[in-house]
XYZ file of C-alpha atoms in Angstrom:
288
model
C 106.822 100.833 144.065
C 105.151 98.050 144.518
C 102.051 97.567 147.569
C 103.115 94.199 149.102
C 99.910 94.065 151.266
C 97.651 92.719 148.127
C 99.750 89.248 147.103
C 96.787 87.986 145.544
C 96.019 88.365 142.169
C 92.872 88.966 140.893
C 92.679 85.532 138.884
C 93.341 83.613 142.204
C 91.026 86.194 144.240
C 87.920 84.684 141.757
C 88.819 81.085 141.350
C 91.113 80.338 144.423
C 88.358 80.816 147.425
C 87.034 77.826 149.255
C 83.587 80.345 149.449
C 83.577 80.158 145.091
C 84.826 76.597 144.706
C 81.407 76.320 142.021
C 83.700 78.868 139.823
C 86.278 77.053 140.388
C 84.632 73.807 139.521
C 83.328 75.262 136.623
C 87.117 76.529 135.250
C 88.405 72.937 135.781
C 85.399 71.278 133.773
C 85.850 74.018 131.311
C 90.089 73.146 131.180
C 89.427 69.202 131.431
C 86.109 68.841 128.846
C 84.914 67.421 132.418
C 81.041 67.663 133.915
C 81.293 67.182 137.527
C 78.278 68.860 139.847
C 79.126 69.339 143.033
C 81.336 72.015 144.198
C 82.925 70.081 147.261
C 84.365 67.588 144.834
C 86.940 69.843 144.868
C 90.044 70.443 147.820
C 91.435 73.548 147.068
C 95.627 73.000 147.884
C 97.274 75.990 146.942
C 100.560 76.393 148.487
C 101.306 79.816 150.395
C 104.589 81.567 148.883
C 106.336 81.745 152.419
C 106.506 78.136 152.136
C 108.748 77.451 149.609
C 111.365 79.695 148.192
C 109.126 82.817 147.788
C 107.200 80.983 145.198
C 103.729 80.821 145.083
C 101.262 79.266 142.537
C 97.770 80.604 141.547
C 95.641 78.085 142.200
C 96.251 74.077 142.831
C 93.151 71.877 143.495
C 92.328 68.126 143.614
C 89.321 66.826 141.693
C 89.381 63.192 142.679
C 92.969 61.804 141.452
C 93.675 64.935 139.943
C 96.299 67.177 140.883
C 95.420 70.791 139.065
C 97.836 73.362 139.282
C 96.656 76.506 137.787
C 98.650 79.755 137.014
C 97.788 83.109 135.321
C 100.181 84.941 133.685
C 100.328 88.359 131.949
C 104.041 87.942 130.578
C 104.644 85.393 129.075
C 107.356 82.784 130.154
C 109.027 80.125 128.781
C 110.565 79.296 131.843
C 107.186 77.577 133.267
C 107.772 74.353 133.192
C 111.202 74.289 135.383
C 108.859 76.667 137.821
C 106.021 74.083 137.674
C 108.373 71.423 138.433
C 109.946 73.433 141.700
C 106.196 73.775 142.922
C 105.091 70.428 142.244
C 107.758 68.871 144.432
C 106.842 71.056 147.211
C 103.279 70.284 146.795
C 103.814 66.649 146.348
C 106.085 66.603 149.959
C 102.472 68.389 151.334
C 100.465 66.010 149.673
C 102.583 63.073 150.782
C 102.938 64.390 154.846
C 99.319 65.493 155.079
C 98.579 61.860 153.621
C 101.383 59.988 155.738
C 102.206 58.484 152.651
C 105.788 56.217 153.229
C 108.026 57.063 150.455
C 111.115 54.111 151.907
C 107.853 51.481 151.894
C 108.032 48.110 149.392
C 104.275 49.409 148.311
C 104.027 51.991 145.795
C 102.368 55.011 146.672
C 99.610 56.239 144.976
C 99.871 59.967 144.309
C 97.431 62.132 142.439
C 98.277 62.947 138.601
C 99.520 66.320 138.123
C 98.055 68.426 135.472
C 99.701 71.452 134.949
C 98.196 74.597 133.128
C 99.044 78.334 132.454
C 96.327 80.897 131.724
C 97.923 83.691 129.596
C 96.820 87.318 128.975
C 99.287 89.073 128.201
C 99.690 92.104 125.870
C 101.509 89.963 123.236
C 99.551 87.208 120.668
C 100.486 84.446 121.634
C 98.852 80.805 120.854
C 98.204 77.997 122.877
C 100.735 76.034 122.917
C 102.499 73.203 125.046
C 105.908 74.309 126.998
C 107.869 71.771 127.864
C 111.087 71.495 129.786
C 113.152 69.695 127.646
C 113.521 72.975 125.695
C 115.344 74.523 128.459
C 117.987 71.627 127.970
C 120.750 73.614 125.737
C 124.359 74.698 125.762
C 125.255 77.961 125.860
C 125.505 78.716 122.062
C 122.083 77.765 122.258
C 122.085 74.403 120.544
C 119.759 71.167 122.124
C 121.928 69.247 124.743
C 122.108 65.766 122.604
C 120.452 63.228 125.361
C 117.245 62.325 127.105
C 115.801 63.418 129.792
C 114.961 61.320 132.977
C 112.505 64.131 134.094
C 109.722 65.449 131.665
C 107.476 68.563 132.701
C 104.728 69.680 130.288
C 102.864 72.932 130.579
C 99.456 73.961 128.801
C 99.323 76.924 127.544
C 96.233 78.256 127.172
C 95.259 82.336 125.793
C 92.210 83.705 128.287
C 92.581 87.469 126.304
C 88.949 88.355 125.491
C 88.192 86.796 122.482
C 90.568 84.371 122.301
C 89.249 80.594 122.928
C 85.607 81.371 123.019
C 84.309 77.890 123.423
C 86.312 77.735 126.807
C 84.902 81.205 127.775
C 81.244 79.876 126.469
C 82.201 76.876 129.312
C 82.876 78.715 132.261
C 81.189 82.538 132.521
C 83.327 83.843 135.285
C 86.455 83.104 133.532
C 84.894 85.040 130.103
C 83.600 88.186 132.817
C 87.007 87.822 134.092
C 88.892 88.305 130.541
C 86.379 90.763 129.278
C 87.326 92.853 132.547
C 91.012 92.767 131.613
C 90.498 93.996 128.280
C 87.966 96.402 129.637
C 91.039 98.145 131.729
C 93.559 97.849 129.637
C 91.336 100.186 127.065
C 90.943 102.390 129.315
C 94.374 102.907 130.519
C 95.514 103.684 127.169
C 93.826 107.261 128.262
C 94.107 107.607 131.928
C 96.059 106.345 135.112
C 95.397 102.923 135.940
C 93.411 103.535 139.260
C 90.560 105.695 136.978
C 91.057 102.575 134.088
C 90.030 100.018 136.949
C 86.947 102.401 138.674
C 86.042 102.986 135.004
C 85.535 98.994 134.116
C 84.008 97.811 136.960
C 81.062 100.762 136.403
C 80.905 99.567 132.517
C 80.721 95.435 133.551
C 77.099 94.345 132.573
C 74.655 94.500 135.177
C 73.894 90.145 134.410
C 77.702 89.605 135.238
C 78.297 87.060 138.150
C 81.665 88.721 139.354
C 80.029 92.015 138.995
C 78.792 91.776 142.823
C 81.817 90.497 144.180
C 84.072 92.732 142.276
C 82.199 95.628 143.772
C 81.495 94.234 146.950
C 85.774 94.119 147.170
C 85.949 97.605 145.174
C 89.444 98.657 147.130
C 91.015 95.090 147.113
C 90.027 94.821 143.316
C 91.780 97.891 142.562
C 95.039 97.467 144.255
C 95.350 93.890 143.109
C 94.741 95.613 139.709
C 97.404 98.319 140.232
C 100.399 95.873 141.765
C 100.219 93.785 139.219
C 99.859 96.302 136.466
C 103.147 98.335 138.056
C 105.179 94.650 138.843
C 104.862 94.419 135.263
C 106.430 97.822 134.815
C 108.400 97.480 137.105
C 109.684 93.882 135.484
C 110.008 95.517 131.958
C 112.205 98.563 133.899
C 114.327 95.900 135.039
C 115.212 94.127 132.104
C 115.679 96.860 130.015
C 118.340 98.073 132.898
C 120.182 94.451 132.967
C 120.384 94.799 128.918
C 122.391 98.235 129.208
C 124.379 97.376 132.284
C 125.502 93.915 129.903
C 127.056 93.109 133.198
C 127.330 90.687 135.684
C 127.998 93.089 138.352
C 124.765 95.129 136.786
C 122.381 91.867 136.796
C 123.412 91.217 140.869
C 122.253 95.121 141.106
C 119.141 94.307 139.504
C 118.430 91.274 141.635
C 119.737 93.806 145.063
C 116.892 96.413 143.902
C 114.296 93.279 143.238
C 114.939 91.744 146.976
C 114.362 95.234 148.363
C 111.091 95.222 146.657
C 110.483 91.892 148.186
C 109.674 90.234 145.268
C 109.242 86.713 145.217
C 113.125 84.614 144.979
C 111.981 82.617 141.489
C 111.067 85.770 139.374
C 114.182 87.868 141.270
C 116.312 84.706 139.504
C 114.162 84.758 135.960
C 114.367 88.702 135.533
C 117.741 89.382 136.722
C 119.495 86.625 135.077
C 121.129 85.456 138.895
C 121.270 82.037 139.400
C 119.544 80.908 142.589
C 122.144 79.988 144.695
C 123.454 83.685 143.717
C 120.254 85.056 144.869
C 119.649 83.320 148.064
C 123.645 84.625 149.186
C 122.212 88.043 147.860
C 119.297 87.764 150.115
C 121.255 87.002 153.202
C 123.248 90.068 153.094
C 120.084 92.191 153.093
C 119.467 90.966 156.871
């Protein structure tokens, strides 16, 4: 169902590699209204998902006291923040043992400043906007829980569908090839299978493109990448339209069973299925 051998996605395949850390200096100076030069100014910090819980994040970098944690989503999710604020604390523990930073110490630590930002392009129009997790803080009729919050997590939202925030686009080139791609395949698949909509957009990208080359050069990569996340997605949608007809508990821990199989990662398992976490991790150890 879904080719586990590609866990890349194509957004952290362009901006994610220490060998293209000048694309990826140009997205955060794009992002941050920023006009930093030199490519090695960045440490590129991204956390592998075997790490920590399944999860893994895009694309985390540090620009001098910076702390940039970068994700690309073609759903969009609400639920960001509270998964921002799971990766940050494991990146921060990194940060803080690769640093030998003591935590139990009189001094205060100095610790970069975390910046936290989700590129969207999904299917639905949605605009920027600012997610925070204090919205997640209700009671189960929905209403806002009536006190403040010792912990506050805010997520930028920002819309990279081509077209959308052209002056960011204007800023950084391989992020506007990179959206104009997307669109690209999604046209075609309207028409044909998804491997022919993928073969079909890189031949139509511009000769002058920068990712053109790579893109190419990685022709069988690029197209699985393409195809697991374009059937995940599917495959996400099949699963919540299943949940809503089961209207079960027993029919959500199914879900989450089928999801595990797949191997996908434990924090989506939890946000599709409904599970809670602690459910999910007992579900996982019976699969062994």
């Amino acid at each position: 169902m879904i080719n586990r051998e590609y866990k890349d996605r194509l957004f952290s395949f362009i901006f994610g590699s220490p060998e293209r850390k000048d694309w990826t200096l140009s997205l955060y100076n794009a992002v941050n209204g920023s006009s930093y030069t030199n490519p090695e100014d960045i440490k590129i910090i991204t956390i592998d998902d075997v790490l920590y819980m399944s999860m893994k994040n895009d694309l985390a970098l540090l620009v001098t006291d910076i702390a940039n944690m970068y994700e690309q989503q073609s759903t969009y999710n609400p639920n960001m923040p509270v998964r921002k604020l799971m990766y940050a604390a494991r990146l921060y523990d990194k940060y803080i043992h690769m640093n030998k930073l003591n935590i139990y110490s009189t001094k205060q630590v100095r610790l970069p400043v975390p910046k936290l930002v989700t590129f969207y392009n999904g299917k639905e129009d949605k605009d920027d906007r600012i997610l925070e997790l204090k919205d997640a803080f209700k009671t189960e009729d929905g209403q806002q829980v009536d006190a403040e919050s010792d912990i506050q997590v805010r997520v930028r939202m920002i819309n990279i569908n081509y077209g959308k925030n052209k002056e960011l686009m204007r800023a950084c080139k391989p992020l506007e090839e990179y959206a104009w791609f997307i669109e690209e395949i999604r046209r075609n698949n309207k028409s044909m299978e998804i491997e022919a909509a993928v073969d079909k957009a890189l031949d139509a990208m511009p000769e002058d493109f920068k990712l053109k080359q790579l893109l190419i050069a990685n022709k069988a990569e690029v197209r699985q990448m393409c195809i697991t996340e374009y059937n995940e997605a599917e495959t996400m949608a099949q699963f919540k339209e299943e949940g809503r007809e089961e209207g079960r508990e027993e029919g959500k821990e199914e879900n989450a069973l089928t999801m595990l199989r797949d191997n996908l990662a434990l924090d989506k398992v939890a946000l599709y299925s409904g599970v809670p976490m602690f459910r999910i991790l007992e579900l996982q150890k019976t699969l062994r």
